[in-house]
CSV table of C-alpha atoms in Angstrom, one decimal:
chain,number,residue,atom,x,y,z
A,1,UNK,CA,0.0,0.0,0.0
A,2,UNK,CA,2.0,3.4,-1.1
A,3,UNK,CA,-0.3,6.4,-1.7
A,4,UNK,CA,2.3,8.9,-3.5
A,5,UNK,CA,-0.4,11.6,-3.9
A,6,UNK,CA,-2.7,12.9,-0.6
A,7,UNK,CA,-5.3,15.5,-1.7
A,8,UNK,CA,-8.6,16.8,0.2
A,9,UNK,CA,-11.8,17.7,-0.9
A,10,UNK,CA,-14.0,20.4,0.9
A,11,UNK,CA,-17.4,21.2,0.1
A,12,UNK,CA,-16.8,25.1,0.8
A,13,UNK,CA,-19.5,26.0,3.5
A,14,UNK,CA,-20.9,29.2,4.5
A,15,UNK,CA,-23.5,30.8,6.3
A,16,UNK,CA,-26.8,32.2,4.3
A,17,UNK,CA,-26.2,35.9,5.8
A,18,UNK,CA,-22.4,35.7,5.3
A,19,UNK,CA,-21.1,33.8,2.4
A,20,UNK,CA,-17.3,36.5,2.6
A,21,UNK,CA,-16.6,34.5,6.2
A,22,UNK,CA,-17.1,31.5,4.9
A,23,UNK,CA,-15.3,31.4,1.5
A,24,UNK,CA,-12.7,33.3,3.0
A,25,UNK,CA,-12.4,30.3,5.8
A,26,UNK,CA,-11.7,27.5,2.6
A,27,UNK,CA,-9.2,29.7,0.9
A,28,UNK,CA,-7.5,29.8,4.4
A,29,UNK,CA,-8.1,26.2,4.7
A,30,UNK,CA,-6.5,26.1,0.9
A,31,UNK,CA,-3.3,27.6,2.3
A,32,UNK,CA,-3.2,25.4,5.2
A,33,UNK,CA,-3.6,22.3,3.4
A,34,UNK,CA,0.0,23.5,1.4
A,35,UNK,CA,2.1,24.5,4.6
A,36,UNK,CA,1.3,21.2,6.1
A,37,UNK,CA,2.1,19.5,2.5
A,38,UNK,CA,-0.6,17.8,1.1
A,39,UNK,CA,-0.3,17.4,-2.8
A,40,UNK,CA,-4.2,18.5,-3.9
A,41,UNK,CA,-6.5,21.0,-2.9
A,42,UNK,CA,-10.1,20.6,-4.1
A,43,UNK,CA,-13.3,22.5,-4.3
A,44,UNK,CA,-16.8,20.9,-4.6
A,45,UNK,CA,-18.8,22.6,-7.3
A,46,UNK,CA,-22.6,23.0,-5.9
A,47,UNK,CA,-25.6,25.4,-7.1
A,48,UNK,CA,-28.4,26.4,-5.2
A,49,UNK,CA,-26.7,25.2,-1.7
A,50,UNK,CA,-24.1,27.6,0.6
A,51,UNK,CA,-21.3,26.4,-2.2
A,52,UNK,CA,-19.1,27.3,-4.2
A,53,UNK,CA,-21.2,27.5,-7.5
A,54,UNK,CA,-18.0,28.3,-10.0
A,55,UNK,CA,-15.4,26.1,-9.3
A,56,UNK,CA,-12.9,28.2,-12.0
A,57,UNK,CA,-13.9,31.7,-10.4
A,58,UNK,CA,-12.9,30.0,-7.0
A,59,UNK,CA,-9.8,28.4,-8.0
A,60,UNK,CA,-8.4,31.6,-9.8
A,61,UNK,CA,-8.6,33.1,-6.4
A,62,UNK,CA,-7.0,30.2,-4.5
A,63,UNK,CA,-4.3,30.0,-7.5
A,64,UNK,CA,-3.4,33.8,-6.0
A,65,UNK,CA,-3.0,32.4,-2.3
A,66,UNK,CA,-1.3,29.3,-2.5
A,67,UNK,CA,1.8,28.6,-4.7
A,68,UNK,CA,2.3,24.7,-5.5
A,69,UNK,CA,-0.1,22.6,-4.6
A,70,UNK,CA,-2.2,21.4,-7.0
A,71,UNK,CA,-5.7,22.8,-7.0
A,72,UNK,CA,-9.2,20.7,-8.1
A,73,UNK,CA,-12.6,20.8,-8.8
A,74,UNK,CA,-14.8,17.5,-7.9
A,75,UNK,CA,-17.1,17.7,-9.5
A,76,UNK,CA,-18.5,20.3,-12.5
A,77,UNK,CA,-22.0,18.9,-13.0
A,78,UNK,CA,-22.0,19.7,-17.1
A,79,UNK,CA,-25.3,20.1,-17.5
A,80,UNK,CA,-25.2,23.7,-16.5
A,81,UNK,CA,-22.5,24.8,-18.6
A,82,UNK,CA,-21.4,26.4,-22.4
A,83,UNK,CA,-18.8,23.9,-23.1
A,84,UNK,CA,-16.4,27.1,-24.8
A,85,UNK,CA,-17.1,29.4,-22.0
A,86,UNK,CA,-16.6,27.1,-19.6
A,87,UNK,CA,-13.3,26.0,-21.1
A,88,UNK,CA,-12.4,29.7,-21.4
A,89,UNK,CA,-12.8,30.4,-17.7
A,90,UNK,CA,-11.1,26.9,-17.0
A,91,UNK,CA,-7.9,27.9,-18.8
A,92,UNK,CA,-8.0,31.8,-17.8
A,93,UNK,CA,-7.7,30.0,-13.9
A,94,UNK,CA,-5.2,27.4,-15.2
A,95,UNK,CA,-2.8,30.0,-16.3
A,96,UNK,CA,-3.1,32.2,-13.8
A,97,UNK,CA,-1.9,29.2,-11.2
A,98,UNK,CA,0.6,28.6,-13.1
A,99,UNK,CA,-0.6,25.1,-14.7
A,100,UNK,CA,-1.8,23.8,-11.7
A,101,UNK,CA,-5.4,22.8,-12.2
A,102,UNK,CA,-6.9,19.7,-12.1
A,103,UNK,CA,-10.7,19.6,-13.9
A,104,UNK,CA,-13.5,17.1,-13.0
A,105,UNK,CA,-17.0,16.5,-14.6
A,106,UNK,CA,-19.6,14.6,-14.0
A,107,UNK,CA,-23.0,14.9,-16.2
A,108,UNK,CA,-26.4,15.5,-15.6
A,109,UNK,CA,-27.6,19.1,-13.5
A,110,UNK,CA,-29.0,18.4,-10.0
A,111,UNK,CA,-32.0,20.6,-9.7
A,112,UNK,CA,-32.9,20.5,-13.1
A,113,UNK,CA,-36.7,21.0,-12.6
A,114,UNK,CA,-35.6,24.5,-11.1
A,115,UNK,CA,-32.5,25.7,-13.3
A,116,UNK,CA,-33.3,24.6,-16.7
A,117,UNK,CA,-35.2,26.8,-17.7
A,118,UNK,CA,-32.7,29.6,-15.8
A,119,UNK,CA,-29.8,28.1,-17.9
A,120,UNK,CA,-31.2,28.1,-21.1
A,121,UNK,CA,-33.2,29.7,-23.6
A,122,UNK,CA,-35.6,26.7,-25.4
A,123,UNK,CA,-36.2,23.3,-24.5
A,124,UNK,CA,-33.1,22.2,-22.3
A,125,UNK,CA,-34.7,18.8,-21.6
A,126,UNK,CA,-33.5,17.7,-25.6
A,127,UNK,CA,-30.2,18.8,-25.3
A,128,UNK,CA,-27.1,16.5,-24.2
A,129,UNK,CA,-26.4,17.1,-21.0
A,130,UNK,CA,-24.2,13.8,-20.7
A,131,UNK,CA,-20.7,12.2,-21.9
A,132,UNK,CA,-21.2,14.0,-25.4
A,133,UNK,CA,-21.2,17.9,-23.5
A,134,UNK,CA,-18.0,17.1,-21.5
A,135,UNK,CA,-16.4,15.8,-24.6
A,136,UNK,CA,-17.2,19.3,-25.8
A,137,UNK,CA,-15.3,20.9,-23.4
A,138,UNK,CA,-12.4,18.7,-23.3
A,139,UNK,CA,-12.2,19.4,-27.4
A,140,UNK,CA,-12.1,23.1,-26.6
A,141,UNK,CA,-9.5,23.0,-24.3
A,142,UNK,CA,-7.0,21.3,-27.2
A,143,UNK,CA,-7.0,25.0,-28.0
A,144,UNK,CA,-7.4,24.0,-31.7
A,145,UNK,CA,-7.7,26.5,-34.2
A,146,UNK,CA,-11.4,27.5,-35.5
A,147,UNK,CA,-12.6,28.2,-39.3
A,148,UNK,CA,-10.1,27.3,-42.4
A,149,UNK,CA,-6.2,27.7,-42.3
A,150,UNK,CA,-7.2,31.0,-43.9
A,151,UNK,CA,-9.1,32.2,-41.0
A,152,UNK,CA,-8.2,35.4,-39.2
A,153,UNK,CA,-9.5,38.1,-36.6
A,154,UNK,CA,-8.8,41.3,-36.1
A,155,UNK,CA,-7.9,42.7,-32.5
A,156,UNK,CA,-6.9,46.0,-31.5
A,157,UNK,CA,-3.8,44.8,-31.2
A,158,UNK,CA,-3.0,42.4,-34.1
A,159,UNK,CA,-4.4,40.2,-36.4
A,160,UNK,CA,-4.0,36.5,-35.3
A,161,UNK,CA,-5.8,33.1,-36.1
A,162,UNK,CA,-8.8,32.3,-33.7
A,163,UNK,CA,-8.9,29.6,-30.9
A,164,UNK,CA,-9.6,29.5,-27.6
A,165,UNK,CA,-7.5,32.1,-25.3
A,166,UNK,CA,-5.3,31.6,-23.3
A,167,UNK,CA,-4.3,28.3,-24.4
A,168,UNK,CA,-2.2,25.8,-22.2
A,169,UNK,CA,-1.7,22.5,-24.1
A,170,UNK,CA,-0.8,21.0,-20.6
A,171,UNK,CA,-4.3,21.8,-19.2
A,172,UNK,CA,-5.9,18.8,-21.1
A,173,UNK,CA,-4.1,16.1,-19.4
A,174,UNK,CA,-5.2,17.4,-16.3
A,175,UNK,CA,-9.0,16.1,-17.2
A,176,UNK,CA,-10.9,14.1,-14.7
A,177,UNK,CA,-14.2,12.4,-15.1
A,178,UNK,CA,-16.0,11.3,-11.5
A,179,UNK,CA,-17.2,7.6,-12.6
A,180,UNK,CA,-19.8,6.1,-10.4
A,181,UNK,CA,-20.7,3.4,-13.0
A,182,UNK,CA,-18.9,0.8,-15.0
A,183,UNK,CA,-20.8,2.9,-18.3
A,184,UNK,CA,-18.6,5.9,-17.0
A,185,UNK,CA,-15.2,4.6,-16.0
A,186,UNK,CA,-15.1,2.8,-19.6
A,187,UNK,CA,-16.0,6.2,-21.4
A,188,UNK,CA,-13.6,8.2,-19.1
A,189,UNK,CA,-10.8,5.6,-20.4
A,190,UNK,CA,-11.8,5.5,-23.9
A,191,UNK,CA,-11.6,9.4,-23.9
A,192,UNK,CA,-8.3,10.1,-22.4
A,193,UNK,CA,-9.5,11.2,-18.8
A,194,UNK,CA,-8.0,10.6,-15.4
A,195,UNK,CA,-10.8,9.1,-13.2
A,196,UNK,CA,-12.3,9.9,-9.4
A,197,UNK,CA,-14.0,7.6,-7.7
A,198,UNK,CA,-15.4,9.0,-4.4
A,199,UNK,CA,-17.6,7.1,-1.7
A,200,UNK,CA,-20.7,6.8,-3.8
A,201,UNK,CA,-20.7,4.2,-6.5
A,202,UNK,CA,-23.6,2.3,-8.1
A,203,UNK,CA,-24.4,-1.0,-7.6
A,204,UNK,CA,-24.2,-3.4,-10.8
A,205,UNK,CA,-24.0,-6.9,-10.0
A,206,UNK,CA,-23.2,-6.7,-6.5
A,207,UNK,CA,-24.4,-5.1,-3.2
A,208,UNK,CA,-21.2,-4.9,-2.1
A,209,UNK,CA,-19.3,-1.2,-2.3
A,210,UNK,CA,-15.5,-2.3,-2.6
A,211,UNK,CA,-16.6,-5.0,-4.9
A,212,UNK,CA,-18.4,-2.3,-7.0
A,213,UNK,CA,-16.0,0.5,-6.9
A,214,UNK,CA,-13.0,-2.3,-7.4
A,215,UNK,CA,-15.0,-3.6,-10.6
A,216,UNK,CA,-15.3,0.1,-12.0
A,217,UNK,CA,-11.6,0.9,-11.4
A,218,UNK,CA,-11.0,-2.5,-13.2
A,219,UNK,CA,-13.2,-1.3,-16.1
A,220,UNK,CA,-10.8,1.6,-16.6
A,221,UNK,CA,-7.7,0.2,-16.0
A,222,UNK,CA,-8.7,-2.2,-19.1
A,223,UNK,CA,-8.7,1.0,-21.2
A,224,UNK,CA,-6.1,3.2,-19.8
A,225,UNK,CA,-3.9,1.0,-17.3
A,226,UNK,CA,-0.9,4.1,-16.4
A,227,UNK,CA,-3.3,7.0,-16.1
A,228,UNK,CA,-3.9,8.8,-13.3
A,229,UNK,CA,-6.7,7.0,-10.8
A,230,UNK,CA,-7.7,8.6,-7.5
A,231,UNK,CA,-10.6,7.9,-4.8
A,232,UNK,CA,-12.3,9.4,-1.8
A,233,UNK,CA,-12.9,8.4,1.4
A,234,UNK,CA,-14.4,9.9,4.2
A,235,UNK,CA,-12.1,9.8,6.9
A,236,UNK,CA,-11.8,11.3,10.3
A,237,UNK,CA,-9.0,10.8,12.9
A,238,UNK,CA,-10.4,12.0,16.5
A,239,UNK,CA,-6.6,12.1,18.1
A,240,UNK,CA,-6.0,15.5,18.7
A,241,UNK,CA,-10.2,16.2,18.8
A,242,UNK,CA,-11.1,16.8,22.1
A,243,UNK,CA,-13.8,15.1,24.0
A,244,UNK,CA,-17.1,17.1,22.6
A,245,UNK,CA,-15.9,17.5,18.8
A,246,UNK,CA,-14.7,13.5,19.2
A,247,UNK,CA,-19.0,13.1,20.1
A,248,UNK,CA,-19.6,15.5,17.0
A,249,UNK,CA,-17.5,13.4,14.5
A,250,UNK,CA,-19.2,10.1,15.7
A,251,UNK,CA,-22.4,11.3,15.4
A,252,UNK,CA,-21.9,12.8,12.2
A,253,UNK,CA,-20.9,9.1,10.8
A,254,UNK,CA,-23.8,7.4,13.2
A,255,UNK,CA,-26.3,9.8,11.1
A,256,UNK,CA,-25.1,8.4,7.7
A,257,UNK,CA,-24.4,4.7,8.7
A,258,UNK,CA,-27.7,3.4,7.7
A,259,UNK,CA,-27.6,4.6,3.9
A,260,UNK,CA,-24.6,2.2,3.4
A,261,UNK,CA,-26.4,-1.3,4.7
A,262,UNK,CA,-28.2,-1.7,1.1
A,263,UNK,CA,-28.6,-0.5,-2.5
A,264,UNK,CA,-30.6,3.1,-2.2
A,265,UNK,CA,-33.1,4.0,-4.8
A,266,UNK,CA,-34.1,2.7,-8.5
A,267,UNK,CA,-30.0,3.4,-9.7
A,268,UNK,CA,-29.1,1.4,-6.7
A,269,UNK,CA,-26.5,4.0,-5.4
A,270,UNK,CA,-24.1,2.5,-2.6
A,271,UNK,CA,-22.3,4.4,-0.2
A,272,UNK,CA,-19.0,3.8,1.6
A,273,UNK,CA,-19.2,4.1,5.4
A,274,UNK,CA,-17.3,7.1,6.5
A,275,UNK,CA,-14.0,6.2,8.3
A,276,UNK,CA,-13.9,7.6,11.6
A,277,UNK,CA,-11.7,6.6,14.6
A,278,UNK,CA,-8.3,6.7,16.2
A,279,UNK,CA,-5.3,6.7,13.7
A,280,UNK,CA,-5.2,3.9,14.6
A,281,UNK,CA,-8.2,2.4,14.1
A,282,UNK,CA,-9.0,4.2,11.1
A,283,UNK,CA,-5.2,2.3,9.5
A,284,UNK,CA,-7.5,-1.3,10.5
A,285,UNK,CA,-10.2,-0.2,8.2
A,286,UNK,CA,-7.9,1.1,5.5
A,287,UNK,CA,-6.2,-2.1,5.6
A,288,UNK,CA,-9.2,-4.5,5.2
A,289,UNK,CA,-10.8,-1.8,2.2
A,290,UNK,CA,-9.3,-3.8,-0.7
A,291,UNK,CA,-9.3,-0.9,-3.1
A,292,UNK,CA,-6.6,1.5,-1.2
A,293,UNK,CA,-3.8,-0.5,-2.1
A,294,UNK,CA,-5.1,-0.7,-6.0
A,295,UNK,CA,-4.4,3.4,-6.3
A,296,UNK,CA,-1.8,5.6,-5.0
A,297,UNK,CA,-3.7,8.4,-5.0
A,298,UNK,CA,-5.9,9.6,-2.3
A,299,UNK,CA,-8.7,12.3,-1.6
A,300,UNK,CA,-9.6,13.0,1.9
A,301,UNK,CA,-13.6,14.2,1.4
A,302,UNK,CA,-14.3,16.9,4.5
A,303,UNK,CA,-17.6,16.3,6.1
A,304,UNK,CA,-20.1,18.9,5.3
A,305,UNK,CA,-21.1,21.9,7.8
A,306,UNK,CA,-18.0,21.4,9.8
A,307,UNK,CA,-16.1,24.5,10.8
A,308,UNK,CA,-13.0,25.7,9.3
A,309,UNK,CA,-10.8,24.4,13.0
A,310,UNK,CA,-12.4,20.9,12.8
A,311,UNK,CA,-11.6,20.9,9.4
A,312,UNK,CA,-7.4,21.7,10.2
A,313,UNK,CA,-7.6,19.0,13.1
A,314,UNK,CA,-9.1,16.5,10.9
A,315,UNK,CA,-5.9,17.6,7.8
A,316,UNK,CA,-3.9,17.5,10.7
A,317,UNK,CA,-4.4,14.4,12.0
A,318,UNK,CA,-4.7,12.7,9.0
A,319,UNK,CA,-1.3,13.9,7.1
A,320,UNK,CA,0.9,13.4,10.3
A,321,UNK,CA,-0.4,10.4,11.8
A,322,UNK,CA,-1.9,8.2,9.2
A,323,UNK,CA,-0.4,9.3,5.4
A,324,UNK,CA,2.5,8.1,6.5
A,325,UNK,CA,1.7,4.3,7.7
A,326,UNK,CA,0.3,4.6,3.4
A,327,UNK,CA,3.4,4.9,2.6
A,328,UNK,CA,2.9,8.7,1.9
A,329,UNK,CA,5.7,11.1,1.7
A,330,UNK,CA,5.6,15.2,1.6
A,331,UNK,CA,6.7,16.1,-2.1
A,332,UNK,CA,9.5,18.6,-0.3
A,333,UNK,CA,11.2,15.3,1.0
A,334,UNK,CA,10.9,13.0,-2.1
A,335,UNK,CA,12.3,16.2,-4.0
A,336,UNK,CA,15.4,16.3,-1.5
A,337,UNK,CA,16.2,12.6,-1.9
């Protein structure tokens, strides 16, 4: 088991009559996360919650406060987006980090009964709001020229062959699709994406979540067997939590237990159980979850609605006393040897 790559994901909290505190607080968490060392920093993309509802406008500001680690979004629901602006916005934040963004998508639009019709002009329900619209955005971000060879525009400032602006070639390896079903992790593989796998996975042939997630890792693998692979756990060490926030955590998981005895709802959705314990104990339950040692990369996934000092104990905790029994090494020290 070597995990070379330790990330987090946060889903960006903040309070209905103060959104500044609470935006401010995850860029803080942002810097943070790179002083202690972890490798990834990443931003859930939500709409109509107390999120972050543009993951590139947020990431262009956290590309200004932090200065290597590499920053993500999990996940861009597509269905809300112009492929070519999106990939504009995308790119704009890429370069202004310095080429350290790294992109997920996932299809569909949550809360489309309530946003379609917000989000576009004409009958939204016939559009593709699936594989087919990412692919869209991932084509823009080649950066390849539009029109004939022929084709020109003028600027102000010169006269210059149209594409998308700015362009960095490097951006489009840095693609990630968040595959929950074995359709998804083959289409991710077939179209040059990395993959995420987080804690919610559907069930196809099995109740089982590991069994599931390991069977949609190995769907990919078939297709792209060196790319880049990453899941997400839950997971929440309670060793430097004192006694009330250590009752807060277990609660927390105790609230979500049930939803990962059985399949939920017509897709069958499973869920992980969240890892919660000692450093110890929470190493136990890494051990016996057969698909940690098939990646080396890992995404810690914050708990929701927790505040910004739980969040640092829980990083904390988690980079110093169990990264390292993963075989996990700060990239300072790897560069050194």
């Amino acid at each position: 088991m070597t995990i070379t790559s330790l990330a987090f994901l946060t889903p960006g909290n903040f309070a209905d009559d103060d959104p500044y505190t609470g935006l401010e607080e995850t860029l803080q968490l942002f810097e943070y996360g790179e002083r202690l060392g972890y490798d990834g920093a990443w931003i859930r993309q939500r709409h109509l919650e107390h999120g972050v509802g543009s993951a590139a406008v947020f990431l262009a500001a956290a590309g200004q406060r932090t200065e290597r680690v590499e920053l993500g979004t999990a996940v861009i629901p597509i269905g809300y987006e112009s492929p070519f602006r999106l990939a504009e916005d995308l790119a704009l934040a890429d370069v202004l980090s310095r080429g350290r963004l790294q992109i997920g998508f996932s299809t569909g639009m949550p809360h489309a009964e309530l946003l379609g019709d917000l989000v576009y002009d004409g009958d939204w329900r016939a559009f593709d709001l699936s594989y087919g619209r990412v692919a869209r955005v991932v084509d823009n971000l080649r950066g390849d020229y539009l029109g004939g060879p022929g084709t020109v525009i003028q600027s102000p400032g010169n006269t210059q062959r149209p594409r998308l602006q700015p362009h960095n070639p490097g951006l489009v390896d840095r693609i990630w699709y968040g595959g929950g079903s074995l359709r998804s992790a083959r289409w991710a593989g077939e179209n040059g994406l990395n993959l995420l796998s987080g804690n919610i996975v559907t069930g196809e042939g099995t109740d089982d979540f590991t069994t599931a997630q390991a069977n949609l890792l190995a769907a990919y693998r078939r297709v792209r067997p060196t790319a880049r692979v990453a899941i997400g756990r839950v997971i929440v060490p309670l060793d430097s939590a004192d006694r009330a926030t250590r009752t807060r955590y277990r609660d927390y998981a105790a609230s979500r237990h049930a939803r990962t005895l059985a399949p939920q709802g017509p897709r069958r959705t499973l869920f992980a159980p969240d890892v919660v314990g000692t450093a110890e104990q929470i190493l136990e339950q890494l051990a016996a979850d057969p698909v940690v040692p098939a990646v080396s990369e890992l995404r810690l996934e914050l708990p929701y609605e927790f505040r910004r000092e739980e969040y640092e104990q829980i990083l904390h905790d988690a980079l110093h006393l169990v990264a390292p029994e993963l075989g996990w090494r700060p990239a300072r020290l790897e560069a050194a040897r």
